Every structure is written in structure tokens, then in C-alpha cells.
mmCIF file of C-alpha atoms and ligand atoms in Angstrom:
data_model
loop_
_atom_site.group_PDB
_atom_site.id
_atom_site.type_symbol
_atom_site.label_atom_id
_atom_site.label_comp_id
_atom_site.label_asym_id
_atom_site.label_seq_id
_atom_site.Cartn_x
_atom_site.Cartn_y
_atom_site.Cartn_z
ATOM 1 C CA MET A 6 102.708 280.140 -90.576
ATOM 2 C CA ASN A 7 104.368 283.244 -89.418
ATOM 3 C CA GLN A 8 106.019 282.947 -85.859
ATOM 4 C CA ASP A 9 106.999 286.535 -85.366
ATOM 5 C CA THR A 10 104.842 287.615 -82.483
ATOM 6 C CA SER A 11 106.539 290.784 -81.789
ATOM 7 C CA GLY A 12 104.275 293.725 -82.223
ATOM 8 C CA PRO A 13 100.810 294.730 -81.342
ATOM 9 C CA VAL A 14 97.826 292.579 -80.713
ATOM 10 C CA ILE A 15 95.216 293.562 -83.294
ATOM 11 C CA LEU A 16 91.398 292.685 -83.946
ATOM 12 C CA ALA A 17 90.798 292.892 -87.693
ATOM 13 C CA ILE A 18 87.350 292.836 -89.311
ATOM 14 C CA GLU A 19 86.649 292.502 -92.909
ATOM 15 C CA SER A 20 82.943 292.911 -94.407
ATOM 16 C CA SER A 21 83.577 294.423 -97.908
ATOM 17 C CA CYS A 22 81.498 291.989 -99.872
ATOM 18 C CA ASP A 23 79.959 288.606 -98.942
ATOM 19 C CA GLU A 24 82.341 287.354 -96.256
ATOM 20 C CA THR A 25 81.940 288.313 -92.683
ATOM 21 C CA SER A 26 85.357 287.836 -91.131
ATOM 22 C CA ALA A 27 87.464 288.559 -87.881
ATOM 23 C CA ALA A 28 90.954 287.829 -86.932
ATOM 24 C CA VAL A 29 93.248 288.375 -84.122
ATOM 25 C CA LEU A 30 96.919 288.893 -85.017
ATOM 26 C CA GLY A 31 99.693 289.071 -82.511
ATOM 27 C CA GLY A 32 102.685 290.623 -84.141
ATOM 28 C CA ARG A 33 102.460 289.026 -87.747
ATOM 29 C CA ARG A 34 101.251 285.732 -86.293
ATOM 30 C CA VAL A 35 97.571 284.913 -87.087
ATOM 31 C CA LEU A 36 96.165 283.897 -83.817
ATOM 32 C CA SER A 37 92.649 283.257 -85.147
ATOM 33 C CA ASN A 38 91.047 283.962 -88.641
ATOM 34 C CA ILE A 39 87.089 283.359 -88.569
ATOM 35 C CA VAL A 40 85.319 283.470 -92.095
ATOM 36 C CA ARG A 41 81.642 283.258 -92.400
ATOM 37 C CA SER A 42 80.762 283.180 -96.105
ATOM 38 C CA GLN A 43 77.136 284.270 -97.025
ATOM 39 C CA LEU A 44 76.263 281.292 -99.263
ATOM 40 C CA GLN A 45 72.545 282.800 -99.473
ATOM 41 C CA HIS A 46 73.672 285.029 -102.621
ATOM 42 C CA ALA A 47 73.920 281.853 -104.864
ATOM 43 C CA ALA A 48 70.200 281.869 -105.097
ATOM 44 C CA TYR A 49 70.207 284.844 -107.122
ATOM 45 C CA GLY A 50 73.233 284.359 -109.222
ATOM 46 C CA GLY A 51 75.290 287.229 -107.624
ATOM 47 C CA VAL A 52 75.856 289.258 -104.459
ATOM 48 C CA ILE A 53 72.971 291.313 -103.474
ATOM 49 C CA PRO A 54 74.116 294.262 -101.546
ATOM 50 C CA GLU A 55 71.220 294.823 -99.251
ATOM 51 C CA LEU A 56 71.218 291.130 -98.303
ATOM 52 C CA ALA A 57 74.735 291.404 -97.719
ATOM 53 C CA SER A 58 74.563 294.106 -95.321
ATOM 54 C CA ARG A 59 71.705 292.415 -93.357
ATOM 55 C CA LEU A 60 73.761 289.225 -93.004
ATOM 56 C CA HIS A 61 76.818 290.918 -91.941
ATOM 57 C CA GLN A 62 74.543 292.865 -89.301
ATOM 58 C CA GLN A 63 73.456 289.319 -88.018
ATOM 59 C CA HIS A 64 76.741 287.600 -88.069
ATOM 60 C CA ILE A 65 79.556 290.087 -86.927
ATOM 61 C CA VAL A 66 78.968 289.943 -83.141
ATOM 62 C CA ARG A 67 79.447 286.010 -83.252
ATOM 63 C CA VAL A 68 82.322 286.243 -85.691
ATOM 64 C CA VAL A 69 84.220 288.711 -83.555
ATOM 65 C CA ASP A 70 83.536 286.670 -80.359
ATOM 66 C CA GLN A 71 84.835 283.592 -82.021
ATOM 67 C CA ALA A 72 88.044 285.117 -83.151
ATOM 68 C CA LEU A 73 88.759 286.497 -79.651
ATOM 69 C CA VAL A 74 87.964 283.109 -78.006
ATOM 70 C CA GLN A 75 89.963 281.045 -80.600
ATOM 71 C CA ALA A 76 92.871 283.438 -80.001
ATOM 72 C CA GLY A 77 92.670 283.275 -76.346
ATOM 73 C CA ILE A 78 92.825 287.176 -76.310
ATOM 74 C CA SER A 79 90.732 289.300 -74.051
ATOM 75 C CA ARG A 80 89.332 292.573 -75.243
ATOM 76 C CA GLN A 81 91.473 294.432 -72.941
ATOM 77 C CA ALA A 82 94.455 292.861 -74.252
ATOM 78 C CA LEU A 83 93.865 294.287 -77.598
ATOM 79 C CA ASP A 84 96.294 297.145 -78.808
ATOM 80 C CA ALA A 85 94.269 298.276 -81.758
ATOM 81 C CA VAL A 86 90.892 297.641 -83.707
ATOM 82 C CA ALA A 87 91.172 297.432 -87.555
ATOM 83 C CA PHE A 88 88.683 297.419 -90.387
ATOM 84 C CA THR A 89 88.186 297.341 -94.041
ATOM 85 C CA GLN A 90 87.562 300.963 -94.913
ATOM 86 C CA GLY A 91 87.018 300.212 -98.651
ATOM 87 C CA PRO A 92 86.548 299.564 -101.566
ATOM 88 C CA GLY A 93 83.516 297.389 -101.411
ATOM 89 C CA LEU A 94 79.738 297.551 -100.997
ATOM 90 C CA MET A 95 79.000 300.726 -99.134
ATOM 91 C CA GLY A 96 76.213 299.071 -96.977
ATOM 92 C CA ALA A 97 78.352 296.080 -96.241
ATOM 93 C CA LEU A 98 81.466 298.206 -95.336
ATOM 94 C CA MET A 99 79.382 300.273 -92.988
ATOM 95 C CA VAL A 100 78.554 297.381 -90.932
ATOM 96 C CA GLY A 101 82.099 296.555 -90.392
ATOM 97 C CA ALA A 102 83.095 300.129 -89.805
ATOM 98 C CA SER A 103 80.559 300.932 -87.433
ATOM 99 C CA PHE A 104 81.096 297.719 -85.469
ATOM 100 C CA ALA A 105 84.920 298.528 -85.353
ATOM 101 C CA LYS A 106 84.249 302.103 -84.272
ATOM 102 C CA ALA A 107 82.074 301.241 -81.377
ATOM 103 C CA PHE A 108 84.395 298.497 -80.261
ATOM 104 C CA ALA A 109 87.388 300.891 -80.512
ATOM 105 C CA TRP A 110 85.490 303.668 -78.704
ATOM 106 C CA ALA A 111 84.100 301.435 -75.850
ATOM 107 C CA LEU A 112 87.776 300.038 -75.081
ATOM 108 C CA ASP A 113 89.451 303.235 -75.805
ATOM 109 C CA LYS A 114 91.779 301.724 -78.347
ATOM 110 C CA PRO A 115 93.278 303.112 -81.614
ATOM 111 C CA LEU A 116 91.104 302.573 -84.912
ATOM 112 C CA ILE A 117 92.984 301.506 -88.020
ATOM 113 C CA GLY A 118 91.266 301.883 -91.450
ATOM 114 C CA VAL A 119 92.656 299.448 -94.152
ATOM 115 C CA HIS A 120 92.338 299.577 -97.859
ATOM 116 C CA HIS A 121 91.063 296.060 -99.035
ATOM 117 C CA MET A 122 93.494 295.705 -102.174
ATOM 118 C CA GLN A 123 96.512 296.772 -100.351
ATOM 119 C CA ALA A 124 95.369 293.830 -97.878
ATOM 120 C CA HIS A 125 95.282 291.235 -100.605
ATOM 121 C CA VAL A 126 98.874 292.192 -101.589
ATOM 122 C CA LEU A 127 100.216 292.190 -97.808
ATOM 123 C CA ALA A 128 98.313 288.770 -97.146
ATOM 124 C CA HIS A 129 101.865 287.452 -98.453
ATOM 125 C CA PHE A 130 103.452 288.719 -95.040
ATOM 126 C CA LEU A 131 101.202 286.242 -93.139
ATOM 127 C CA GLN A 132 103.831 283.544 -94.080
ATOM 128 C CA ASP A 133 107.456 283.172 -94.214
ATOM 129 C CA PRO A 134 109.264 283.486 -96.311
ATOM 130 C CA ALA A 135 107.591 286.732 -97.574
ATOM 131 C CA PRO A 136 108.416 288.513 -100.962
ATOM 132 C CA SER A 137 111.572 291.015 -100.818
ATOM 133 C CA PHE A 138 111.156 294.658 -102.027
ATOM 134 C CA PRO A 139 110.505 295.683 -104.591
ATOM 135 C CA PHE A 140 108.040 293.129 -105.898
ATOM 136 C CA LEU A 141 105.245 293.021 -108.504
ATOM 137 C CA CYS A 142 102.092 291.747 -107.363
ATOM 138 C CA LEU A 143 99.228 290.741 -109.725
ATOM 139 C CA THR A 144 96.078 291.152 -107.580
ATOM 140 C CA VAL A 145 93.012 289.458 -109.069
ATOM 141 C CA SER A 146 89.696 289.342 -107.485
ATOM 142 C CA GLY A 147 86.007 289.685 -107.997
ATOM 143 C CA GLY A 148 86.092 293.457 -108.478
ATOM 144 C CA HIS A 149 89.775 294.167 -109.320
ATOM 145 C CA THR A 150 92.685 293.161 -111.721
ATOM 146 C CA GLN A 151 95.693 295.080 -110.961
ATOM 147 C CA LEU A 152 99.418 295.196 -111.431
ATOM 148 C CA VAL A 153 100.784 296.504 -108.263
ATOM 149 C CA LEU A 154 104.545 297.559 -107.689
ATOM 150 C CA VAL A 155 105.327 297.368 -103.953
ATOM 151 C CA ARG A 156 108.293 299.098 -102.650
ATOM 152 C CA ALA A 157 107.637 298.736 -99.028
ATOM 153 C CA PRO A 158 104.744 297.435 -96.816
ATOM 154 C CA LEU A 159 102.835 300.498 -97.319
ATOM 155 C CA GLU A 160 104.262 302.025 -100.236
ATOM 156 C CA MET A 161 102.295 300.601 -103.516
ATOM 157 C CA GLU A 162 101.645 302.001 -106.908
ATOM 158 C CA VAL A 163 99.156 300.570 -109.408
ATOM 159 C CA VAL A 164 100.906 300.292 -112.558
ATOM 160 C CA GLY A 165 98.441 298.317 -114.611
ATOM 161 C CA GLU A 166 94.648 297.770 -114.534
ATOM 162 C CA THR A 167 91.596 296.396 -116.291
ATOM 163 C CA LEU A 168 89.675 298.512 -118.676
ATOM 164 C CA ASP A 169 86.329 296.613 -117.982
ATOM 165 C CA ASP A 170 85.804 293.303 -116.113
ATOM 166 C CA ALA A 171 87.900 291.867 -113.525
ATOM 167 C CA ALA A 172 89.210 288.525 -113.715
ATOM 168 C CA GLY A 173 87.104 287.320 -111.010
ATOM 169 C CA GLU A 174 84.154 288.633 -113.051
ATOM 170 C CA ALA A 175 85.406 287.024 -116.225
ATOM 171 C CA PHE A 176 85.242 283.631 -114.431
ATOM 172 C CA ASP A 177 81.903 284.333 -112.759
ATOM 173 C CA LYS A 178 80.228 285.589 -115.880
ATOM 174 C CA ALA A 179 81.403 282.711 -118.038
ATOM 175 C CA ALA A 180 80.307 280.249 -115.257
ATOM 176 C CA LYS A 181 76.837 281.995 -115.372
ATOM 177 C CA LEU A 182 76.775 281.400 -119.368
ATOM 178 C CA LEU A 183 77.556 277.820 -118.717
ATOM 179 C CA GLY A 184 74.699 277.491 -116.271
ATOM 180 C CA LEU A 185 77.005 277.084 -113.129
ATOM 181 C CA PRO A 186 75.891 278.595 -109.956
ATOM 182 C CA TYR A 187 77.454 281.703 -108.513
ATOM 183 C CA PRO A 188 80.420 282.320 -107.486
ATOM 184 C CA GLY A 189 81.357 280.196 -110.570
ATOM 185 C CA GLY A 190 85.257 280.771 -110.490
ATOM 186 C CA PRO A 191 86.014 277.812 -108.186
ATOM 187 C CA LEU A 192 83.487 275.566 -110.321
ATOM 188 C CA VAL A 193 85.039 276.646 -113.830
ATOM 189 C CA ASP A 194 88.634 275.620 -112.111
ATOM 190 C CA GLN A 195 87.072 272.259 -110.975
ATOM 191 C CA HIS A 196 85.662 271.334 -114.405
ATOM 192 C CA ALA A 197 88.842 272.609 -116.226
ATOM 193 C CA ARG A 198 90.914 270.133 -114.399
ATOM 194 C CA ASN A 199 89.344 267.248 -116.524
ATOM 195 C CA GLY A 200 89.283 269.271 -119.860
ATOM 196 C CA ASN A 201 91.456 269.984 -122.835
ATOM 197 C CA PRO A 202 92.520 273.671 -122.852
ATOM 198 C CA ALA A 203 93.180 273.431 -126.634
ATOM 199 C CA PHE A 204 89.538 272.355 -127.314
ATOM 200 C CA VAL A 205 88.703 275.911 -128.526
ATOM 201 C CA GLN A 206 90.958 278.994 -129.072
ATOM 202 C CA PHE A 207 89.426 282.266 -127.512
ATOM 203 C CA PRO A 208 90.874 285.498 -128.555
ATOM 204 C CA ALA A 209 93.148 287.706 -126.561
ATOM 205 C CA PRO A 210 92.566 291.417 -126.173
ATOM 206 C CA ASP A 211 94.508 293.908 -128.125
ATOM 207 C CA THR A 212 95.723 296.206 -125.340
ATOM 208 C CA ASP A 213 98.785 297.829 -123.754
ATOM 209 C CA ASP A 214 101.185 295.506 -122.084
ATOM 210 C CA HIS A 215 99.980 296.717 -118.693
ATOM 211 C CA THR A 216 96.271 296.753 -119.592
ATOM 212 C CA PHE A 217 93.780 294.010 -119.119
ATOM 213 C CA SER A 218 90.423 293.566 -120.708
ATOM 214 C CA PHE A 219 88.080 290.774 -120.249
ATOM 215 C CA SER A 220 84.875 291.785 -121.758
ATOM 216 C CA GLY A 221 85.735 290.705 -125.249
ATOM 217 C CA LEU A 222 86.548 287.260 -124.091
ATOM 218 C CA LYS A 223 83.326 286.960 -122.300
ATOM 219 C CA THR A 224 81.523 288.042 -125.450
ATOM 220 C CA SER A 225 83.347 285.651 -127.606
ATOM 221 C CA LEU A 226 82.191 282.803 -125.338
ATOM 222 C CA LEU A 227 78.697 283.905 -125.592
ATOM 223 C CA TYR A 228 78.640 283.890 -129.224
ATOM 224 C CA TYR A 229 80.490 280.746 -129.360
ATOM 225 C CA LEU A 230 77.972 278.944 -127.246
ATOM 226 C CA ARG A 231 75.018 280.411 -129.112
ATOM 227 C CA LYS A 232 76.188 279.045 -132.422
ATOM 228 C CA LYS A 233 77.074 275.623 -130.824
ATOM 229 C CA LEU A 234 73.879 275.244 -128.991
ATOM 230 C CA GLN A 235 71.953 275.937 -132.337
ATOM 231 C CA GLU A 236 73.772 272.849 -133.863
ATOM 232 C CA ASN A 237 73.448 270.793 -130.613
ATOM 233 C CA PRO A 238 71.273 271.764 -127.774
ATOM 234 C CA ASP A 239 73.441 269.388 -125.319
ATOM 235 C CA PHE A 240 76.550 271.016 -126.400
ATOM 236 C CA ILE A 241 77.387 272.444 -122.917
ATOM 237 C CA GLN A 242 76.566 269.369 -120.933
ATOM 238 C CA GLU A 243 78.808 267.123 -123.585
ATOM 239 C CA HIS A 244 81.766 269.498 -123.496
ATOM 240 C CA LEU A 245 81.652 271.557 -120.182
ATOM 241 C CA ASP A 246 85.025 270.484 -118.963
ATOM 242 C CA ASP A 247 86.683 271.171 -122.433
ATOM 243 C CA ILE A 248 84.964 274.702 -122.504
ATOM 244 C CA CYS A 249 86.094 275.667 -118.888
ATOM 245 C CA ALA A 250 89.585 274.464 -119.617
ATOM 246 C CA SER A 251 89.842 276.430 -122.912
ATOM 247 C CA TYR A 252 88.283 279.509 -121.348
ATOM 248 C CA GLN A 253 90.438 279.446 -118.074
ATOM 249 C CA HIS A 254 93.448 278.707 -120.310
ATOM 250 C CA GLN A 255 92.998 282.043 -122.205
ATOM 251 C CA VAL A 256 92.437 284.106 -118.847
ATOM 252 C CA VAL A 257 95.315 282.774 -117.464
ATOM 253 C CA THR A 258 97.427 283.343 -120.379
ATOM 254 C CA ILE A 259 96.414 287.104 -120.567
ATOM 255 C CA LEU A 260 97.091 287.492 -116.903
ATOM 256 C CA LEU A 261 100.571 286.026 -116.964
ATOM 257 C CA ASP A 262 101.461 287.666 -120.425
ATOM 258 C CA LYS A 263 101.022 291.027 -119.006
ATOM 259 C CA LEU A 264 102.560 290.365 -115.759
ATOM 260 C CA ALA A 265 105.583 289.075 -117.440
ATOM 261 C CA ARG A 266 105.910 292.051 -119.769
ATOM 262 C CA THR A 267 105.446 294.525 -116.971
ATOM 263 C CA ALA A 268 108.154 292.816 -114.761
ATOM 264 C CA THR A 269 110.471 292.785 -117.802
ATOM 265 C CA ARG A 270 109.869 296.551 -118.549
ATOM 266 C CA LEU A 271 110.249 297.456 -114.801
ATOM 267 C CA GLY A 272 113.321 295.304 -114.292
ATOM 268 C CA ILE A 273 111.701 293.519 -111.324
ATOM 269 C CA THR A 274 112.616 289.794 -110.494
ATOM 270 C CA CYS A 275 110.440 289.177 -107.251
ATOM 271 C CA LEU A 276 106.706 288.506 -108.092
ATOM 272 C CA ALA A 277 103.560 287.536 -106.546
ATOM 273 C CA ILE A 278 99.844 286.768 -107.195
ATOM 274 C CA SER A 279 97.035 287.583 -104.717
ATOM 275 C CA GLY A 280 93.383 287.998 -104.355
ATOM 276 C CA GLY A 281 90.520 285.386 -104.824
ATOM 277 C CA VAL A 282 91.512 284.245 -108.416
ATOM 278 C CA SER A 283 94.871 283.502 -107.220
ATOM 279 C CA ALA A 284 93.345 280.301 -105.687
ATOM 280 C CA ASN A 285 92.838 279.130 -109.332
ATOM 281 C CA SER A 286 95.000 275.961 -109.749
ATOM 282 C CA ALA A 287 95.933 276.804 -113.279
ATOM 283 C CA LEU A 288 97.049 280.388 -112.393
ATOM 284 C CA ARG A 289 99.088 279.074 -109.367
ATOM 285 C CA ALA A 290 100.977 276.276 -111.383
ATOM 286 C CA ARG A 291 101.545 278.298 -114.667
ATOM 287 C CA PHE A 292 102.608 281.455 -112.470
ATOM 288 C CA LEU A 293 105.252 279.247 -110.675
ATOM 289 C CA ASP A 294 106.513 277.737 -114.139
ATOM 290 C CA LEU A 295 106.757 281.116 -115.375
ATOM 291 C CA CYS A 296 108.914 282.285 -112.537
ATOM 292 C CA GLN A 297 111.024 279.143 -112.809
ATOM 293 C CA THR A 298 111.658 279.470 -116.471
ATOM 294 C CA ARG A 299 112.607 283.378 -116.104
ATOM 295 C CA GLY A 300 114.746 282.804 -112.949
ATOM 296 C CA TRP A 301 112.225 285.205 -110.780
ATOM 297 C CA GLN A 302 111.265 284.472 -107.392
ATOM 298 C CA GLY A 303 107.457 283.818 -107.351
ATOM 299 C CA PHE A 304 105.177 283.848 -104.271
ATOM 300 C CA ILE A 305 101.672 282.441 -103.988
ATOM 301 C CA PRO A 306 99.635 282.939 -100.966
ATOM 302 C CA PRO A 307 98.174 280.175 -98.920
ATOM 303 C CA MET A 308 94.678 279.188 -99.988
ATOM 304 C CA ALA A 309 93.136 280.608 -96.807
ATOM 305 C CA TYR A 310 94.500 284.042 -97.585
ATOM 306 C CA CYS A 311 93.654 284.216 -101.165
ATOM 307 C CA THR A 312 89.803 284.925 -100.843
ATOM 308 C CA ASP A 313 88.564 287.620 -98.676
ATOM 309 C CA ASN A 314 89.479 287.349 -94.677
ATOM 310 C CA ALA A 315 90.237 289.269 -91.849
ATOM 311 C CA ALA A 316 93.820 288.235 -91.308
ATOM 312 C CA MET A 317 95.041 290.156 -94.313
ATOM 313 C CA ILE A 318 93.176 293.317 -92.769
ATOM 314 C CA GLY A 319 95.104 292.598 -89.744
ATOM 315 C CA ILE A 320 98.708 292.487 -91.284
ATOM 316 C CA VAL A 321 98.168 295.909 -93.052
ATOM 317 C CA ALA A 322 97.098 297.300 -89.704
ATOM 318 C CA HIS A 323 100.208 295.968 -88.212
ATOM 319 C CA TYR A 324 102.237 297.958 -90.431
ATOM 320 C CA LYS A 325 100.179 301.106 -90.069
ATOM 321 C CA TYR A 326 100.314 300.841 -86.141
ATOM 322 C CA ALA A 327 104.122 300.942 -86.283
ATOM 323 C CA LEU A 328 103.792 304.312 -88.067
ATOM 324 C CA GLY A 329 101.033 305.656 -85.852
ATOM 325 C CA LEU A 330 98.556 305.625 -88.928
ATOM 326 C CA VAL A 331 95.249 305.616 -86.955
ATOM 327 C CA GLU A 332 91.818 307.064 -87.930
ATOM 328 C CA PRO A 333 89.395 309.524 -85.969
ATOM 329 C CA LEU A 334 86.197 308.050 -84.787
ATOM 330 C CA ASP A 335 84.578 310.371 -87.443
ATOM 331 C CA THR A 336 85.987 308.528 -90.344
ATOM 332 C CA ALA A 337 83.750 306.964 -92.810
ATOM 333 C CA PRO A 338 84.142 304.024 -95.436
ATOM 334 C CA PHE A 339 84.631 304.474 -99.114
ATOM 335 C CA ALA A 340 83.070 302.335 -101.904
ATOM 336 C CA ARG A 341 85.834 303.139 -104.534
ATOM 337 C CA GLY A 342 89.314 304.482 -104.747
ATOM 338 C CA ASP A 343 92.896 303.760 -105.029
ATOM 339 C CA PHE A 344 95.574 303.501 -102.311
ATOM 340 C CA GLU A 345 96.277 307.273 -102.202
ATOM 341 C CA GLY A 346 95.258 308.793 -98.970
ATOM 342 C CA VAL A 347 94.905 305.475 -97.123
HETATM 343 O O1 LIG B 410 89.166 288.504 -103.374
HETATM 344 P P1 LIG B 410 87.847 287.848 -103.523
HETATM 345 O O2 LIG B 410 87.452 286.735 -102.425
HETATM 346 O O3 LIG B 410 86.800 288.908 -103.313
HETATM 347 C C1 LIG B 410 86.790 290.138 -103.831
HETATM 348 O O4 LIG B 410 87.446 290.921 -103.245
HETATM 349 O O5 LIG B 410 86.266 290.364 -104.895
HETATM 350 O O6 LIG B 410 87.566 287.107 -104.869
HETATM 351 C C2 LIG B 410 86.367 286.625 -105.263
HETATM 352 C C3 LIG B 410 86.570 286.071 -106.605
HETATM 353 C C4 LIG B 410 85.207 285.631 -107.427
HETATM 354 O O7 LIG B 410 85.046 286.166 -108.551
HETATM 355 C C5 LIG B 410 85.620 284.145 -107.419
HETATM 356 O O8 LIG B 410 84.864 283.451 -108.486
HETATM 357 C C6 LIG B 410 87.048 284.271 -107.639
HETATM 358 O O9 LIG B 410 87.455 285.002 -106.822
HETATM 359 N N1 LIG B 410 87.509 282.654 -107.504
HETATM 360 C C7 LIG B 410 88.105 281.943 -108.287
HETATM 361 C C8 LIG B 410 88.770 280.807 -107.755
HETATM 362 N N2 LIG B 410 88.432 281.040 -106.382
HETATM 363 C C9 LIG B 410 87.776 282.203 -106.297
HETATM 364 N N3 LIG B 410 88.289 282.175 -109.617
HETATM 365 C C10 LIG B 410 88.889 281.209 -110.410
HETATM 366 N N4 LIG B 410 89.320 279.973 -109.806
HETATM 367 C C11 LIG B 410 89.299 279.817 -108.673
HETATM 368 N N5 LIG B 410 89.663 278.660 -107.917
HETATM 369 ZN ZN1 LIG B 411 88.766 290.847 -101.886
#
């Protein structure tokens, strides 16, 4: 845990997808981090945007209250209110943005808008030791797969991206084909632990050193399962662990291959992974192995800060506050977009 309490006391709110979360940071120290996951989406096999907005609307007051009580911080003691401005589901973002605006306005506190992907990267600064600059971060979530060159807390450049599906989608879509519930990423991880990663060899995409692509991999799994199920209708049940292990092995190989090539090309020796997929056990283990083999410094975030949470929004706001980067009250969320202008 980070013990550095010097700096502003910030209330941060995250509502970009299916987690309603609020956190209080005192300096870089997390005083509370409440995350309420919307499990209702599982019944539909994916996040339903309208349902997400409604559930954020229902939960946000309670979640913010809990964050303040657990932190032992009164509303008046806050120095700023931060919120996820984008990217994400527009309706979901609007709930957090409207709440944060009203809160900041009523208390007459500054409002700070935060880029969700920048927050996944800076989640590393919620703990010590933190990466040193410059470092290269592989950010892998449900909507993004990015290689981010980080020169300073708020100086980031996307140097690689996916052409199609994000790594999290690659896991979730594979899980769906295998009949596992949403979100399937953690379940593929769980089954893969007991499986043989060499059971079947899935193809790697033919893309640039810094460009990812996962749609071909997903399609090859689809065709593979179709063929095998024709021969044996129980094929999935009989080999679920091995299929998960083989598929996961290939996703992780693709991710680490591009990361290593880009780090070598840029001459970067400090590396990190972040985002929901950085909770994957194989990615974490093989990333640390890779760094050890190459003599690189490798950073993995604590599990609680991998998937969506408001503490990571708070840490970006911490650095923005120091530079006076605040938003006017007529600011609006954005569904898409890179770091520029944030
Ligand atoms: O960062 P995140 O919580 O939300 C977005 O910003 O998208 O990432 C969610 C993604 C989902 O696709 C989920 O399946 C994946 O992260 N995920 C995992 C694991 N835990 C979460 N994927 C593979 N293995 C895991 N252990
Ligand atoms: Zn996220």
C-alpha cells in the first residue's frame, strides 16, 4: 500500500461500464475503494448499456456514501471531485459525470475529469515501488489493447493498438463459444490452470510488431470447435481445461511478443501491465518471467486495481490537481477517444 498521504483529499467516481465505484484518496494513499459490480448482465451474455445506466443510477449514492464513511472523511474535507470522463458507455458515463458535477457544485469544489485508460496505467502509482519513467505499459481490458509509452504521470503516448478485438473481448468471446457465462475471461483463466497449453496450436496474427489482432484467433477457435463437435458432441465438456489453456497460451504469447518487440525497439527497460486482463494468472507469471530473462524491471498491479475501480481514477486526479487541470461544470463525457486533450 502507498503511505504517501501528502497532497489533496480526492473523491473519485468510476462508472464507464458495469462497475459502480467510488474511492477516497488522501495524497497517493487509498483511504477507501468501494466497487459494486453489476452481476445482472451475466443473464444476457454481455453488458446491456441501458441496464448499466439504470444500475449506476440506483447504486451511486450508496457507493459514494460508503466510500466517504470508510475513509472517515467528511464532504467538506474534500479538496476535489473526480470522475471518469471517457471512454466508455455514454449512458453509464453520464450517471457518474452528472453525479460528480452536482457534488462538486454543491460543495464548491474543483471538478477533475479523468481518461479511463490513463487511469489503468497510473493504477501502478497506488503502490510502492512504482515504475520509473520512461516505462512501457501493456494495457489490456475489455475494450482496449494498447502499448503505452509513459514519459511522466500525464505524458503518455499510444505506440501500439489492436486492429479489431481487445484482449478482454478475445477471452470473453472464446468463453461464450465454450458455453461459459459472461464475463468469461476469469473463467477461462480458472479452467486453463488444469489444462495443457500444448493441446492445440492456435494461429498467431501476421501484423506489425506493435499491432495486435485477435479476431482471427477467435474465428479459428470457432472452426476448430465446429469440426471437433461434429466428430464428438461432448468434445467441449471432455476437453474444456485443455482448450482454455491452449487458447489462453496463444493470447498471452501474442501480447508478450508485441510488448517485448516494442520495448526492444524503443530501448525501454521498465515495463508494466495493466487493465482487467492483467489479472490473468498466465499473463502475470509469463510477464514476470520475460522481464527476468531480459533483465527488465517488470510491474504488475495488485488484483484490486486491475479491473475497473475508482482508486485508479483518483490517482490520475491526484496528478491533475497538482497541475491545476480542472474541468468547468459544463463539461461532458466522451464515449471514445485517446489521451489527447484530456
Ligand atoms: O479493465 P476492465 O475491468 O474493464 C474495461 O475497462 O473493459 O476489463 C474487463 C475485462 C473483461 O473482458 C474480463 O473478461 C477480463 O478483463 N478479465 C480477464 C481476467 N479478469 C478479467 N481476462 C482473462 N483472465 C482474467 N483473470
Ligand atoms: Zn477498464
